[in-house]
CSV table of C-alpha atoms and ligand atoms in Angstrom, one decimal:
chain,number,residue,atom,x,y,z
A,1,MET,CA,-39.7,173.6,41.7
A,2,CYS,CA,-40.3,171.1,39.0
A,3,ARG,CA,-37.3,169.9,37.1
A,4,ALA,CA,-37.4,168.2,33.7
A,5,ALA,CA,-36.1,164.6,33.7
A,6,SER,CA,-33.5,165.6,31.0
A,7,ASP,CA,-31.8,167.9,33.5
A,8,VAL,CA,-30.4,164.9,35.3
A,9,ARG,CA,-28.0,164.4,32.4
A,10,ARG,CA,-26.4,167.8,33.1
A,11,PRO,CA,-22.6,168.0,32.8
A,12,PRO,CA,-20.8,168.6,36.1
A,13,ILE,CA,-20.3,172.3,35.2
A,14,LEU,CA,-24.0,172.6,36.2
A,15,GLY,CA,-25.3,173.4,32.8
A,16,SER,CA,-23.3,176.5,32.0
A,17,MET,CA,-23.1,177.6,28.5
A,18,MET,CA,-19.6,177.0,27.0
A,19,GLY,CA,-17.0,179.6,27.8
A,20,LYS,CA,-16.7,180.4,24.1
A,21,SER,CA,-20.4,181.2,23.7
A,22,HIS,CA,-20.3,183.4,26.8
A,23,ALA,CA,-17.3,185.4,25.5
A,24,LEU,CA,-18.8,185.6,22.0
A,25,SER,CA,-22.1,186.9,23.4
A,26,GLY,CA,-20.3,189.6,25.3
A,27,ALA,CA,-18.4,190.8,22.2
A,28,VAL,CA,-21.3,190.5,19.8
A,29,GLY,CA,-23.7,192.4,22.1
A,30,TRP,CA,-21.2,195.2,22.4
A,31,LEU,CA,-20.7,195.4,18.6
A,32,GLY,CA,-24.4,195.3,18.1
A,33,GLY,CA,-24.9,198.1,20.6
A,34,CYS,CA,-22.2,200.2,18.9
A,35,ALA,CA,-23.8,199.6,15.5
A,36,GLY,CA,-27.1,200.7,17.0
A,37,LEU,CA,-25.5,203.9,18.3
A,38,VAL,CA,-23.9,204.7,14.9
A,39,ALA,CA,-27.2,204.0,13.2
A,40,ALA,CA,-28.8,206.5,15.6
A,41,GLY,CA,-26.3,209.1,14.6
A,42,HIS,CA,-23.8,208.8,17.5
A,43,PRO,CA,-20.3,208.1,16.3
A,44,VAL,CA,-18.3,205.5,18.1
A,45,GLY,CA,-14.5,205.5,17.7
A,46,PRO,CA,-12.6,202.4,16.7
A,47,VAL,CA,-10.9,202.2,20.1
A,48,ALA,CA,-14.2,202.0,21.9
A,49,VAL,CA,-15.5,199.4,19.3
A,50,VAL,CA,-12.5,197.1,19.6
A,51,ALA,CA,-11.4,197.6,23.2
A,52,GLY,CA,-15.0,197.5,24.3
A,53,ALA,CA,-15.7,194.2,22.5
A,54,VAL,CA,-12.6,192.7,24.1
A,55,VAL,CA,-13.6,193.9,27.6
A,56,SER,CA,-17.1,192.6,27.1
A,57,SER,CA,-15.9,189.2,26.0
A,58,GLY,CA,-13.5,188.8,28.9
A,59,PHE,CA,-16.0,189.9,31.5
A,60,ALA,CA,-18.6,187.6,30.1
A,61,LEU,CA,-16.5,184.8,31.7
A,62,LEU,CA,-16.3,186.4,35.1
A,63,PRO,CA,-19.6,185.4,36.8
A,64,ASP,CA,-18.6,181.7,36.7
A,65,ILE,CA,-15.8,182.5,39.2
A,66,ASP,CA,-18.4,181.0,41.6
A,67,HIS,CA,-17.9,177.5,40.2
A,68,PRO,CA,-14.5,175.9,40.7
A,69,GLY,CA,-14.8,173.9,37.4
A,70,SER,CA,-15.3,176.9,35.1
A,71,THR,CA,-12.9,178.3,32.6
A,72,VAL,CA,-12.2,181.4,34.6
A,73,SER,CA,-11.6,179.4,37.8
A,74,ARG,CA,-9.0,177.3,36.1
A,75,THR,CA,-7.0,180.2,34.6
A,76,LEU,CA,-4.2,180.2,37.2
A,77,GLY,CA,-4.5,176.7,38.5
A,78,PRO,CA,-4.5,176.5,42.3
A,79,VAL,CA,-4.5,180.3,42.8
A,80,THR,CA,-7.8,180.9,40.9
A,81,ARG,CA,-9.3,177.6,42.2
A,82,LEU,CA,-8.8,179.0,45.7
A,83,ILE,CA,-10.3,182.3,44.8
A,84,SER,CA,-13.2,180.5,43.1
A,85,ARG,CA,-13.8,178.3,46.2
A,86,SER,CA,-13.8,181.3,48.5
A,87,VAL,CA,-16.3,183.2,46.2
A,88,SER,CA,-18.4,180.1,45.9
A,89,ASP,CA,-18.5,179.6,49.7
A,90,ALA,CA,-19.3,183.2,50.3
A,91,ALA,CA,-22.0,183.3,47.6
A,92,GLY,CA,-23.5,180.1,49.0
A,93,ALA,CA,-23.5,181.4,52.6
A,94,PHE,CA,-24.9,184.7,51.4
A,95,GLY,CA,-27.6,182.9,49.5
A,96,LYS,CA,-28.6,180.8,52.5
A,97,ALA,CA,-28.6,183.9,54.8
A,98,THR,CA,-30.8,186.0,52.5
A,99,CYS,CA,-33.5,183.5,51.6
A,100,ASP,CA,-35.0,180.6,53.5
A,101,HIS,CA,-37.2,179.6,50.6
A,102,CYS,CA,-34.6,178.4,48.3
A,103,ASP,CA,-34.9,175.1,46.4
A,104,ARG,CA,-31.3,174.6,45.4
A,105,ARG,CA,-29.8,171.5,44.0
A,106,PRO,CA,-27.4,169.6,46.3
A,107,GLY,CA,-23.9,170.4,45.3
A,108,GLN,CA,-24.8,173.7,43.7
A,109,GLY,CA,-22.8,175.5,46.4
A,110,GLY,CA,-22.5,179.2,45.6
A,111,HIS,CA,-23.0,178.7,41.8
A,112,ARG,CA,-25.4,180.9,39.9
A,113,LEU,CA,-26.2,183.1,42.9
A,114,ILE,CA,-25.0,186.7,43.5
A,115,THR,CA,-22.5,186.8,40.5
A,116,HIS,CA,-25.4,185.9,38.2
A,117,THR,CA,-27.6,188.9,39.0
A,118,VAL,CA,-28.4,192.3,37.5
A,119,PRO,CA,-27.2,194.1,40.7
A,120,PHE,CA,-23.8,192.4,40.4
A,121,ALA,CA,-23.4,193.5,36.8
A,122,LEU,CA,-24.4,197.0,37.8
A,123,ALA,CA,-21.8,197.0,40.6
A,124,VAL,CA,-19.1,195.8,38.1
A,125,PHE,CA,-20.2,198.6,35.8
A,126,ALA,CA,-20.1,201.2,38.5
A,127,ILE,CA,-16.6,200.2,39.8
A,128,ALA,CA,-15.0,200.0,36.3
A,129,ALA,CA,-16.7,203.2,35.1
A,130,LEU,CA,-15.6,205.1,38.1
A,131,ALA,CA,-12.1,203.7,37.8
A,132,GLY,CA,-12.0,204.6,34.1
A,133,ARG,CA,-13.3,208.1,34.8
A,134,VAL,CA,-11.1,208.9,37.8
A,135,TRP,CA,-7.8,207.2,36.8
A,136,GLY,CA,-8.3,207.4,33.0
A,137,VAL,CA,-6.3,205.4,30.5
A,138,THR,CA,-3.9,203.6,32.9
A,139,THR,CA,-6.7,201.8,34.8
A,140,SER,CA,-8.6,201.3,31.7
A,141,VAL,CA,-5.8,199.5,29.9
A,142,VAL,CA,-5.4,197.3,33.0
A,143,ILE,CA,-9.1,196.4,32.7
A,144,VAL,CA,-8.6,195.7,29.0
A,145,GLY,CA,-5.5,193.5,29.8
A,146,PHE,CA,-7.4,191.6,32.5
A,147,ALA,CA,-10.3,191.0,30.0
A,148,VAL,CA,-7.9,189.8,27.3
A,149,TRP,CA,-6.1,187.6,29.8
A,150,LEU,CA,-9.5,186.0,30.7
A,151,ALA,CA,-10.6,185.7,27.1
A,152,THR,CA,-7.4,183.9,25.9
A,153,HIS,CA,-8.3,181.0,28.1
A,154,THR,CA,-11.4,180.2,26.1
A,155,ALA,CA,-10.3,181.6,22.7
A,156,LEU,CA,-6.9,179.9,22.5
A,157,ARG,CA,-5.9,176.3,23.2
A,158,PRO,CA,-3.2,175.9,25.9
A,159,ASN,CA,-0.9,174.7,23.1
A,160,THR,CA,-1.4,177.9,21.1
A,161,ARG,CA,-0.8,180.0,24.2
A,162,ALA,CA,2.4,178.1,24.8
A,163,GLU,CA,3.4,178.7,21.2
A,164,ILE,CA,3.5,182.5,22.0
A,165,ILE,CA,6.3,181.9,24.5
A,166,ASP,CA,8.0,179.4,22.2
A,167,ALA,CA,8.1,182.1,19.5
A,168,LEU,CA,9.7,184.5,22.0
A,169,ILE,CA,12.3,182.1,23.3
A,170,PRO,CA,12.6,179.4,20.7
A,171,GLY,CA,13.5,175.9,21.8
A,172,GLN,CA,13.3,176.7,25.6
A,173,VAL,CA,9.9,175.4,26.3
A,174,ARG,CA,10.4,171.6,26.8
A,175,GLY,CA,8.4,169.1,28.6
A,176,LYS,CA,4.8,169.0,29.7
A,177,ARG,CA,5.3,171.0,32.8
A,178,ALA,CA,7.1,173.8,31.0
A,179,ARG,CA,4.4,173.9,28.4
A,180,LYS,CA,1.8,174.4,31.1
A,181,TYR,CA,3.7,177.3,32.6
A,182,ALA,CA,4.3,178.7,29.1
A,183,ALA,CA,0.6,178.5,28.4
A,184,ALA,CA,-0.1,180.6,31.5
A,185,LEU,CA,2.6,183.0,30.5
A,186,GLY,CA,1.4,183.2,26.9
A,187,SER,CA,-2.0,184.6,28.1
A,188,LEU,CA,-0.2,187.2,30.1
A,189,VAL,CA,2.0,188.2,27.2
A,190,ALA,CA,-1.1,188.4,24.9
A,191,ALA,CA,-2.9,190.6,27.5
A,192,ALA,CA,0.0,192.9,27.9
A,193,VAL,CA,0.5,193.3,24.1
A,194,VAL,CA,-3.2,194.2,23.6
A,195,ALA,CA,-3.3,196.5,26.6
A,196,LEU,CA,-0.2,198.4,25.4
A,197,ALA,CA,-1.5,198.6,21.9
A,198,VAL,CA,-4.8,200.2,23.2
A,199,ARG,CA,-2.7,202.6,25.3
A,200,GLU,CA,-0.7,203.5,22.2
A,201,VAL,CA,-3.7,204.3,20.0
A,202,ALA,CA,-5.8,205.9,22.8
A,203,GLU,CA,-6.4,209.6,22.5
A,204,PRO,CA,-4.7,211.5,25.4
A,205,GLY,CA,-7.2,212.9,27.9
A,206,ALA,CA,-10.2,210.9,26.5
A,207,SER,CA,-12.8,209.7,28.9
A,208,TRP,CA,-12.8,206.0,29.6
A,209,TRP,CA,-16.1,205.6,31.6
A,210,TRP,CA,-17.4,203.4,28.8
A,211,VAL,CA,-14.9,200.7,29.8
A,212,GLY,CA,-17.3,200.2,32.8
A,213,LEU,CA,-20.2,199.9,30.4
A,214,ALA,CA,-18.3,197.1,28.5
A,215,ALA,CA,-17.4,195.3,31.7
A,216,GLY,CA,-20.9,195.6,33.2
A,217,TRP,CA,-22.5,194.5,29.9
A,218,GLY,CA,-20.2,191.5,29.6
A,219,THR,CA,-21.0,190.4,33.1
A,220,LEU,CA,-24.7,190.8,32.4
A,221,ALA,CA,-24.4,189.0,29.1
A,222,HIS,CA,-23.1,186.0,30.9
A,223,SER,CA,-26.2,185.7,33.2
A,224,LEU,CA,-28.5,186.4,30.3
A,225,GLY,CA,-26.8,183.6,28.4
A,226,ASP,CA,-27.4,181.3,31.4
A,227,SER,CA,-31.0,182.3,31.3
A,228,LEU,CA,-31.3,180.8,27.8
A,229,THR,CA,-30.1,177.5,29.0
A,230,HIS,CA,-31.9,175.0,31.3
A,231,TRP,CA,-31.1,176.4,34.7
A,232,GLY,CA,-31.8,180.1,34.3
A,233,SER,CA,-30.2,182.8,36.5
A,234,PRO,CA,-31.5,184.6,39.6
A,235,LEU,CA,-31.2,187.9,37.5
A,236,PHE,CA,-33.7,189.9,39.6
A,237,TRP,CA,-32.3,189.3,43.0
A,238,PRO,CA,-33.2,190.8,45.6
A,239,ALA,CA,-36.8,190.9,44.1
A,240,ARG,CA,-38.9,188.1,45.6
A,241,ILE,CA,-40.4,185.9,42.9
A,242,ARG,CA,-42.9,183.3,44.2
A,243,GLY,CA,-41.4,183.6,47.7
A,244,CYS,CA,-37.8,183.2,46.7
A,245,THR,CA,-35.2,186.0,46.2
A,246,TRP,CA,-32.9,183.7,44.3
A,247,ARG,CA,-35.6,182.4,41.9
A,248,THR,CA,-34.0,181.6,38.6
A,249,VAL,CA,-35.6,183.3,35.6
A,250,GLY,CA,-35.2,182.9,31.8
A,251,THR,CA,-36.9,182.4,28.5
A,252,PRO,CA,-39.9,180.0,28.5
A,253,ARG,CA,-38.7,176.5,29.2
A,254,TRP,CA,-39.5,175.2,25.7
A,255,MET,CA,-37.2,177.8,24.2
A,256,ARG,CA,-34.2,177.1,26.4
A,257,PHE,CA,-31.5,175.0,24.9
A,258,ARG,CA,-29.2,172.5,26.5
A,259,ALA,CA,-25.9,174.1,27.6
A,260,GLY,CA,-23.0,172.9,25.4
A,261,GLY,CA,-25.4,171.0,23.1
A,262,ALA,CA,-25.9,170.9,19.4
A,263,VAL,CA,-28.2,174.0,19.3
A,264,GLU,CA,-25.6,176.1,21.0
A,265,ARG,CA,-22.7,174.7,19.0
A,266,TRP,CA,-24.2,174.7,15.6
A,267,LEU,CA,-26.9,177.4,15.7
A,268,VAL,CA,-26.5,180.0,18.5
A,269,ALA,CA,-22.7,180.3,18.3
A,270,PRO,CA,-22.4,180.6,14.5
A,271,ALA,CA,-25.3,183.0,14.3
A,272,MET,CA,-23.7,185.2,17.0
A,273,GLY,CA,-20.3,185.0,15.1
A,274,LEU,CA,-21.9,186.1,11.8
A,275,PHE,CA,-23.8,188.9,13.4
A,276,GLY,CA,-20.7,190.1,15.2
A,277,LEU,CA,-18.5,190.0,12.1
A,278,GLY,CA,-21.2,191.9,10.1
A,279,ALA,CA,-21.4,194.6,12.8
A,280,ALA,CA,-17.6,194.8,13.2
A,281,TYR,CA,-17.3,195.3,9.4
A,282,LEU,CA,-19.9,198.0,9.3
A,283,LEU,CA,-18.3,199.8,12.3
A,284,LEU,CA,-14.7,199.5,11.3
A,285,ALA,CA,-14.6,199.6,7.5
A,286,PRO,CA,-15.0,203.5,7.4
A,287,PHE,CA,-12.0,203.9,9.7
A,288,ALA,CA,-10.0,201.4,7.7
A,289,ARG,CA,-10.7,203.2,4.5
A,290,THR,CA,-9.6,206.5,5.9
A,291,TYR,CA,-6.5,205.0,7.4
A,292,LEU,CA,-5.5,203.2,4.2
A,293,GLY,CA,-6.3,206.3,2.2
B,301,ZN,ZN1,-22.8,181.1,34.7
B,302,ZN,ZN1,-34.9,181.4,47.9
């Protein structure tokens, strides 16, 4: 496969979009989808709008668990690095075993393989939807909490996360090491607070299968995002494209932008943010008006 000379300058993260852009794309896609449903005459409750956006943004970080340097792989230090390394090894071995045609870059390992496919997103959807349907609100708030926990690692700086703990036990977080642990703990606290809040406002007995939709969508949004940047994703595995089941696909090459570059930072991310804010306003303003009288 022909690679542009500019690809050599790729950062070590292997040309992944920034974690922030991935998380944003998940949430914005969810809000856009909800707005579309409302426009088509299907009401969407505020819990599904907000919790779904949160789940989508968190799960949009998940596929990069196959790369030890990604945001999601660094969330719990050595623990998540170990998980990431195992996933990467397994994905790499699976990739090798299922296609002898692959033209992968040296050092790619298991990155951008099985976790960056449509079937993987469908599996995440199926598992989460089933869990939400069978075990209802309890499982669902766990999924919401997990997503928030992931999202805080890209949405909040470590210092901000440590401040959460500092606010709870003032003056106790001293030294660099303590701040590191406090940052990890801060994410957990934020996740628990949001999860409990969702539980609090959730209608009793409501169906939660849509949590699976949000989780699956977020996972897919990640791989779609990667398809917009230079490397593309093997979205259509196990379909064989030009002899290879792991062939990366994406927008036409001239349309792809450099991961983490100016286009992403100053055009794609702000545009997504504006669209998301607009959709959130349209979706939530009516509820806010009723609530505030
Ligand atoms: Zn990725
Ligand atoms: Zn192949």
